[in-house]
PDB file of C-alpha atoms in Angstrom:
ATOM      1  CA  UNK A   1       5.384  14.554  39.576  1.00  0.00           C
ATOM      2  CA  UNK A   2       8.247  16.004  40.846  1.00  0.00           C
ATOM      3  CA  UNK A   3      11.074  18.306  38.654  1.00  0.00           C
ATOM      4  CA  UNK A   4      13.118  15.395  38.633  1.00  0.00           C
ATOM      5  CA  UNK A   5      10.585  13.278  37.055  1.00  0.00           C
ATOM      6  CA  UNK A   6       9.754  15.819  34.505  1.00  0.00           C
ATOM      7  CA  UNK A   7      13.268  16.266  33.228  1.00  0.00           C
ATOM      8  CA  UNK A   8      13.405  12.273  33.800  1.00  0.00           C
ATOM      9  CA  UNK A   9      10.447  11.657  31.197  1.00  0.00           C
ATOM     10  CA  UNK A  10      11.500  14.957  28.746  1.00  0.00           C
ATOM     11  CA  UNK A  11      14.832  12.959  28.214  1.00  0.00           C
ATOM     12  CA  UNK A  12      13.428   9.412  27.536  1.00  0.00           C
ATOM     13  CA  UNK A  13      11.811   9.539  24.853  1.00  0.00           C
ATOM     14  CA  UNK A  14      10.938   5.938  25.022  1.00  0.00           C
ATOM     15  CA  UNK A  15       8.444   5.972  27.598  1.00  0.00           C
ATOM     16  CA  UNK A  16       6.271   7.663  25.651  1.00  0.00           C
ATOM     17  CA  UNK A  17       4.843   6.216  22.151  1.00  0.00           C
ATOM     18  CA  UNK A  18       5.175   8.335  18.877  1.00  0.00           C
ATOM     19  CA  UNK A  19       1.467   9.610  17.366  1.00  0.00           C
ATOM     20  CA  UNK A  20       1.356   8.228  14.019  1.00  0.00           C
ATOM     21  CA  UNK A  21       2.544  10.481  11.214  1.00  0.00           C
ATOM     22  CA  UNK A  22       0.470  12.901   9.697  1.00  0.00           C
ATOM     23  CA  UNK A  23      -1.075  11.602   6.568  1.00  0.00           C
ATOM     24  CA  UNK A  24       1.343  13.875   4.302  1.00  0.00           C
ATOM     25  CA  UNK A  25       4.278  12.428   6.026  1.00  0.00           C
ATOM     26  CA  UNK A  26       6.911   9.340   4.871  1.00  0.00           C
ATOM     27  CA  UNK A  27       4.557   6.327   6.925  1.00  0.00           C
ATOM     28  CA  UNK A  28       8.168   4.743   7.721  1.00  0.00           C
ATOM     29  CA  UNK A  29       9.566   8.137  10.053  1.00  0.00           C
ATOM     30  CA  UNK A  30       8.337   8.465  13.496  1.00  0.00           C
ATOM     31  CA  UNK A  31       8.282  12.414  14.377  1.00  0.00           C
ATOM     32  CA  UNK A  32      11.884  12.527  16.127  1.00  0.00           C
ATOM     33  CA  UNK A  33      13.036  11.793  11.992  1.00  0.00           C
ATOM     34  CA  UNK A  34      13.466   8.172  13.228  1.00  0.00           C
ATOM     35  CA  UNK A  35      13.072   4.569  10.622  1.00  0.00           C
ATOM     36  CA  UNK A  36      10.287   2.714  12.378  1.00  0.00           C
ATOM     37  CA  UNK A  37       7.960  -0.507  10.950  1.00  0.00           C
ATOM     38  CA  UNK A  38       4.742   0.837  10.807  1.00  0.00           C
ATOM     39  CA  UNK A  39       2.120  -0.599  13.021  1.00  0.00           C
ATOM     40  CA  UNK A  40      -0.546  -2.392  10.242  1.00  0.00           C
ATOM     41  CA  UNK A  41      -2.494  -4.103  13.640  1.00  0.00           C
ATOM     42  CA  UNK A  42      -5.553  -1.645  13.380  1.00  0.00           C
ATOM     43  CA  UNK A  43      -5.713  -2.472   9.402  1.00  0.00           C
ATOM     44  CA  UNK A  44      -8.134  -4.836   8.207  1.00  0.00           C
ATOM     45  CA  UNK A  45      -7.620  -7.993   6.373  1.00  0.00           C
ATOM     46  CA  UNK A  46      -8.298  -7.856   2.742  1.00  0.00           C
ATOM     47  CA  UNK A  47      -7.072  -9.563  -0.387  1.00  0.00           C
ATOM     48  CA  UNK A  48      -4.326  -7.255  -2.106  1.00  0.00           C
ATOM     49  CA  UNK A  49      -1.984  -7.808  -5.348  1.00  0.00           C
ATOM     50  CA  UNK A  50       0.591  -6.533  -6.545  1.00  0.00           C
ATOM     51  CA  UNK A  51       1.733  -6.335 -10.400  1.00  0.00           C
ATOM     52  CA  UNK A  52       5.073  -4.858 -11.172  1.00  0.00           C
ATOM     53  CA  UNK A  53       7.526  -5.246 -14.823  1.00  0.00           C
ATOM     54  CA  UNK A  54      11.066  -4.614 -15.590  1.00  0.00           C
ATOM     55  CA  UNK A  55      13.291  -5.044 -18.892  1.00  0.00           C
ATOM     56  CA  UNK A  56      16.643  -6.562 -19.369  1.00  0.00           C
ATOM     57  CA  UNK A  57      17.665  -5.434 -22.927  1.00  0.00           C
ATOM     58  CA  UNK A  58      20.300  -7.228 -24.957  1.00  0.00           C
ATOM     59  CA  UNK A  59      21.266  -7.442 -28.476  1.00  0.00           C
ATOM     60  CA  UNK A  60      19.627  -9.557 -30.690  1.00  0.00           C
ATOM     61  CA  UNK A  61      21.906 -12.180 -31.259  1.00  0.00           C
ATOM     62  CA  UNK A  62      22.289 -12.826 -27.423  1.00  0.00           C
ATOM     63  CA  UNK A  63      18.115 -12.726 -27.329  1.00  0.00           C
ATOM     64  CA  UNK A  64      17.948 -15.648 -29.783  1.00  0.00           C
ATOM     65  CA  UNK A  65      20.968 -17.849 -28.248  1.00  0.00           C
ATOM     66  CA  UNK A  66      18.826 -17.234 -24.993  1.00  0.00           C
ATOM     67  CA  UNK A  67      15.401 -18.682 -26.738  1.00  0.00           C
ATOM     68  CA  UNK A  68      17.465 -21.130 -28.739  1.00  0.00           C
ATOM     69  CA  UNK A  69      18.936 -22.683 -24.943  1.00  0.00           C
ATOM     70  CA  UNK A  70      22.068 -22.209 -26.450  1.00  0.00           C
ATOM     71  CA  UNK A  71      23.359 -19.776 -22.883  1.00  0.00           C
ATOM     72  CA  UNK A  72      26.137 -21.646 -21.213  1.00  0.00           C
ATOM     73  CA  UNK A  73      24.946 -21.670 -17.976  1.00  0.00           C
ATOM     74  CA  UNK A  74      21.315 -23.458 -18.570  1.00  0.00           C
ATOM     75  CA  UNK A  75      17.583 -22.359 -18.531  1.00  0.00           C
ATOM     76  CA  UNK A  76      18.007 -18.574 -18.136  1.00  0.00           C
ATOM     77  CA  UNK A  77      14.286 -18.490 -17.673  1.00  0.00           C
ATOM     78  CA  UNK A  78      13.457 -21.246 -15.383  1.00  0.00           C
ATOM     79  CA  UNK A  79      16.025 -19.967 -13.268  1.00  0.00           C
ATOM     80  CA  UNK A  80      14.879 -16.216 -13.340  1.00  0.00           C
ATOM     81  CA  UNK A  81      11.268 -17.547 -13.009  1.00  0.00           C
ATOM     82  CA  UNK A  82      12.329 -19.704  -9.556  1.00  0.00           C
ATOM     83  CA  UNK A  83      14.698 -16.252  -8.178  1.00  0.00           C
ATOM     84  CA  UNK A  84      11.725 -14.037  -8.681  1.00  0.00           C
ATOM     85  CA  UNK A  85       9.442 -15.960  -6.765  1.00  0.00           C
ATOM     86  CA  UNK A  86      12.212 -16.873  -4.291  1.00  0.00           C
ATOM     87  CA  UNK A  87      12.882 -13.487  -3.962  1.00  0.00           C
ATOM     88  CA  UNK A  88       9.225 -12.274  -3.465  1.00  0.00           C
ATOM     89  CA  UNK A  89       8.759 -14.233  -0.214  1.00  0.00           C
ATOM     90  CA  UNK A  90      12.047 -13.342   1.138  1.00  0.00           C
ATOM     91  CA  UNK A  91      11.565  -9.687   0.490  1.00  0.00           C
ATOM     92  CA  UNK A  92      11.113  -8.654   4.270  1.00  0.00           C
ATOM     93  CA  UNK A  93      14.342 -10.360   4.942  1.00  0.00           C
ATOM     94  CA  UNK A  94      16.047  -7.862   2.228  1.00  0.00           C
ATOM     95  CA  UNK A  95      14.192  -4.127   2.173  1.00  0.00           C
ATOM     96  CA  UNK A  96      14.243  -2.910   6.338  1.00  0.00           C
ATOM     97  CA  UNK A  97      11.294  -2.051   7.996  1.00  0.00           C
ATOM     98  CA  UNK A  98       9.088  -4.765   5.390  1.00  0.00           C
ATOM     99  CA  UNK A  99       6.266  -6.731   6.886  1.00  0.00           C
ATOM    100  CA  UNK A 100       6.956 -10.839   6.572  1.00  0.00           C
ATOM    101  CA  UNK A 101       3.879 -11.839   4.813  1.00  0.00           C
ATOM    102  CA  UNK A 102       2.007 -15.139   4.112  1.00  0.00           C
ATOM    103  CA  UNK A 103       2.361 -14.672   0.331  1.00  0.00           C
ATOM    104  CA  UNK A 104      -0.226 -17.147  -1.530  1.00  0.00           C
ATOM    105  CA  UNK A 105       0.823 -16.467  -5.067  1.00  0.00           C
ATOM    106  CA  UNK A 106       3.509 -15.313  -7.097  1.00  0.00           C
ATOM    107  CA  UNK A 107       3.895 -15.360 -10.804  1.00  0.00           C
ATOM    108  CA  UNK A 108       6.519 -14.820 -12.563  1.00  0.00           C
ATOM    109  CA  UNK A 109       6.156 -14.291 -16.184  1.00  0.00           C
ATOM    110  CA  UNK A 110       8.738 -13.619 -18.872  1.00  0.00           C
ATOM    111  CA  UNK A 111       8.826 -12.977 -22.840  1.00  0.00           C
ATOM    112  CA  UNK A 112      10.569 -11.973 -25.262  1.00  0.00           C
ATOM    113  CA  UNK A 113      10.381  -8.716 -26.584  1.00  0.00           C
ATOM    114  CA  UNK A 114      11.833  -8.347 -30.229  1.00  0.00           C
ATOM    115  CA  UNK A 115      11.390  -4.967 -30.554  1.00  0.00           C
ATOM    116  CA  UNK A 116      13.850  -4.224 -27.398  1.00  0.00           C
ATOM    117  CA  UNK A 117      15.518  -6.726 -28.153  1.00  0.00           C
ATOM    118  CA  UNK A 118      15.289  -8.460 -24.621  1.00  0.00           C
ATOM    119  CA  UNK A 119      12.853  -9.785 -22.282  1.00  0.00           C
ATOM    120  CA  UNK A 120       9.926  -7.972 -20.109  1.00  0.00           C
ATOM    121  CA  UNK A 121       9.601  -9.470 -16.866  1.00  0.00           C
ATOM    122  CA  UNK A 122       6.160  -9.252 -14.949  1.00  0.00           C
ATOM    123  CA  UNK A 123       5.493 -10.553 -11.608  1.00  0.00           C
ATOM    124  CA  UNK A 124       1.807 -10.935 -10.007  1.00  0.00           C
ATOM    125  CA  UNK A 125       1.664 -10.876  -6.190  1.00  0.00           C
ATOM    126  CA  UNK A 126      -1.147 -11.835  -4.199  1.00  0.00           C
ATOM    127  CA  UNK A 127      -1.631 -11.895  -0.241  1.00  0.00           C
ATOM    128  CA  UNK A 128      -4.914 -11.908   1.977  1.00  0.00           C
ATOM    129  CA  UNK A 129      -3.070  -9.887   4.676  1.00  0.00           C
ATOM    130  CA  UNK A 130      -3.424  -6.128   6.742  1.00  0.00           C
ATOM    131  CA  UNK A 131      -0.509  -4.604   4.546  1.00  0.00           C
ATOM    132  CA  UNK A 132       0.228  -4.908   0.339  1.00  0.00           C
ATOM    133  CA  UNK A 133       2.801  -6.372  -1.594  1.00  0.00           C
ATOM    134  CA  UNK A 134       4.116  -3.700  -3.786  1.00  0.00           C
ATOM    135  CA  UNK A 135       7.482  -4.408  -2.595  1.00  0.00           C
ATOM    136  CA  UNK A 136       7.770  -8.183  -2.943  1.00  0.00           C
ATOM    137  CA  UNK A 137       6.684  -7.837  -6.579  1.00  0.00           C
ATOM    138  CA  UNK A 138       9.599  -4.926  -7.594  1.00  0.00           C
ATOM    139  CA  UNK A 139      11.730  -7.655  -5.376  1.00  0.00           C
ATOM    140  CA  UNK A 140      10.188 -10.284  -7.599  1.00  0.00           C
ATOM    141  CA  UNK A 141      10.877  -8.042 -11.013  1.00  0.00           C
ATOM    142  CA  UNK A 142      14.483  -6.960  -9.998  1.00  0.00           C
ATOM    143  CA  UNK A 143      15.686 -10.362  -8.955  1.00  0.00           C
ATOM    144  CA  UNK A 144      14.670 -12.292 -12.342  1.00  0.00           C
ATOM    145  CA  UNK A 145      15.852  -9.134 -13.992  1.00  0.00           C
ATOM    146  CA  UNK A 146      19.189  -9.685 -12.366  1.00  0.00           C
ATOM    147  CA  UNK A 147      19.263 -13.209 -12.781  1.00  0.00           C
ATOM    148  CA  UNK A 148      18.818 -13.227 -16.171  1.00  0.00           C
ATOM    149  CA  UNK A 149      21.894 -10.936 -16.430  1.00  0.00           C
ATOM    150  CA  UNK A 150      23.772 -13.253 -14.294  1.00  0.00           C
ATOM    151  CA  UNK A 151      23.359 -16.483 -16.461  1.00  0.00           C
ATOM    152  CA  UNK A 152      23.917 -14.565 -19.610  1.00  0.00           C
ATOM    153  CA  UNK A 153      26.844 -12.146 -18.731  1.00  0.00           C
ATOM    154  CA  UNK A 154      29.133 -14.694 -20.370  1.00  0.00           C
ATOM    155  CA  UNK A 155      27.821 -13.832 -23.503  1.00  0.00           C
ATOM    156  CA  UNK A 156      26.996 -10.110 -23.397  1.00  0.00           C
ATOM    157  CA  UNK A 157      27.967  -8.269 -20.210  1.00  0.00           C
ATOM    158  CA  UNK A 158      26.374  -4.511 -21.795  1.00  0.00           C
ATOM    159  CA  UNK A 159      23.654  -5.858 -20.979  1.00  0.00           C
ATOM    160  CA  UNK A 160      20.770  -3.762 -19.437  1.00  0.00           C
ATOM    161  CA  UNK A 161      18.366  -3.593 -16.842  1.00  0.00           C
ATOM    162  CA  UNK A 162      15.468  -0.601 -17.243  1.00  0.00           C
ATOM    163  CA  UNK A 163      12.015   0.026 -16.503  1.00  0.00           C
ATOM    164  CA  UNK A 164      11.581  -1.540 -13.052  1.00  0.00           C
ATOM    165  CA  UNK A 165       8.139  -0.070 -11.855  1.00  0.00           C
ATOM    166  CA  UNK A 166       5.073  -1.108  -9.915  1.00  0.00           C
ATOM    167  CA  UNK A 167       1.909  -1.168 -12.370  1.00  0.00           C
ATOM    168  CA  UNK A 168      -1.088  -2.250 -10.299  1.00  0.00           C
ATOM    169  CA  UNK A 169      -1.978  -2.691  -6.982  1.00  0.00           C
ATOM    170  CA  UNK A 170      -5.270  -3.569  -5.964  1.00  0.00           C
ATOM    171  CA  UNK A 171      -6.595  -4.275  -2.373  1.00  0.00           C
ATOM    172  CA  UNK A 172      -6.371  -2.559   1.249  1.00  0.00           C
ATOM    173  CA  UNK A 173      -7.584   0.832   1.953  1.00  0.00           C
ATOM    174  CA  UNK A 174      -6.783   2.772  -0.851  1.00  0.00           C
ATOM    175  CA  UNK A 175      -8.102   0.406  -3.191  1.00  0.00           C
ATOM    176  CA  UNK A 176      -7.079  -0.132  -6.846  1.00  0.00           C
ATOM    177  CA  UNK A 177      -3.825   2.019  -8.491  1.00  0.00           C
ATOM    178  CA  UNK A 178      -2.646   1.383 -11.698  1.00  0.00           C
ATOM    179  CA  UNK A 179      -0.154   3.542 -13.406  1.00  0.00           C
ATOM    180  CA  UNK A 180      -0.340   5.243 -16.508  1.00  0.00           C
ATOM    181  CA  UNK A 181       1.263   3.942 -19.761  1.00  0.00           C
TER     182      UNK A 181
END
C-alpha cells in the first residue's frame, strides 16, 4: 500500500469496523465515543421478560373520584392500561439505538394503593428474541404513569409520578436479575 493509501485509510474511519467494546464499557459507544445500535446477530434466541413498576401519587380524595369513575375525562385505567401496552411495542420508535422487537405479551396492571394514596403501575414484558425488553417495560410503566396524570390533571395537577424502576428481568445471557426491595 502506498503512503497515500495509508493516510487514505487512517482518515476514514469507516472502512474499517469498530471491535466491540470492552465488557466494562457503555455497550451503546463504539471506541471513537460514538452512539451505535449494538449488533445482537451473534446472540442466541431465548425467551426473556421484563417486569418494571412506577407510582403516580395523588391525594386521597382524587384516588377515590378515580375508583368511583367519577374523572371527567373517562376510564383513567382502561386508558393507561391500552397507552402502556401501546407504548411497549412502540418503544424502539421512541428511545434511539432500541431494537424493534416481536413483543408477544404485555401486561399492564394497575391498583390502588391507599397507603400512597395513588396507584402502582406494573408492566410484564415478554419476547422470544436475541435482545431483552427492559426498556419497553419502563416505556410501558412511564406511559400509563403519564397517562393517568393526563386524564386526571383536571382534578389535581400536584400530582406525582415516582418510583419508575425495572424489577426483574429474566432471560438472555445473563440470566435472571431482580432488584432488591
Amino acid at each position: 500500500m502506498t503512503r497515500t493509501g495509508k493516510k487514505a485509510a487512517k482518515k476514514n474511519p469507516a472502512r474499517r469496523p469498530a471491535p466491540p467494546p470492552p465488557q466494562n464499557q457503555l455497550s451503546h459507544i463504539d471506541q471513537r465515543g460514538q452512539a451505535r445500535m449494538v449488533d445482537v446477530s451473534a446472540k442466541g434466541t431465548t425467551e426473556r421478560v421484563a417486569v418494571a413498576e412506577g407510582r403516580v401519587i395523588m391525594t386521597k380524595e382524587t384516588l377515590d373520584k378515580v375508583l368511583a369513575g367519577n374523572a371527567l375525562k373517562g376510564d383513567v385505567l382502561g386508558a393507561a392500561r391500552l397507552a402502556g401496552i401501546m407504548a411497549a411495542k412502540r418503544t424502539h420508535g421512541l428511545i434511539p439505538l432500541c431494537h424493534p422487537l416481536p413483543i408477544s405479551k404485555v401486561e399492564i396492571e394497575i391498583d390502588p394503593e391507599h397507603s400512597l394514596p395513588g396507584f402502582l403501575v406494573r408492566a410484564t414484558v415478554k419476547v422470544t428474541a436475541q435482545t431483552g425488553v427492559e426498556m419497553e417495560a419502563l416505556t410501558a410503566v412511564s406511559i400509563a404513569c403519564l397517562t393517568i396524570y393526563d386524564m386526571v390533571k383536571a382534578i389535581e395537577r400536584g400530582m406525582r409520578i415516582e418510583g419508575i424502576r425495572l424489577l426483574e428481568k429474566r432471560g438472555g445471557r445473563s440470566g435472571t436479575w431482580k432488584a432488591e426491595a
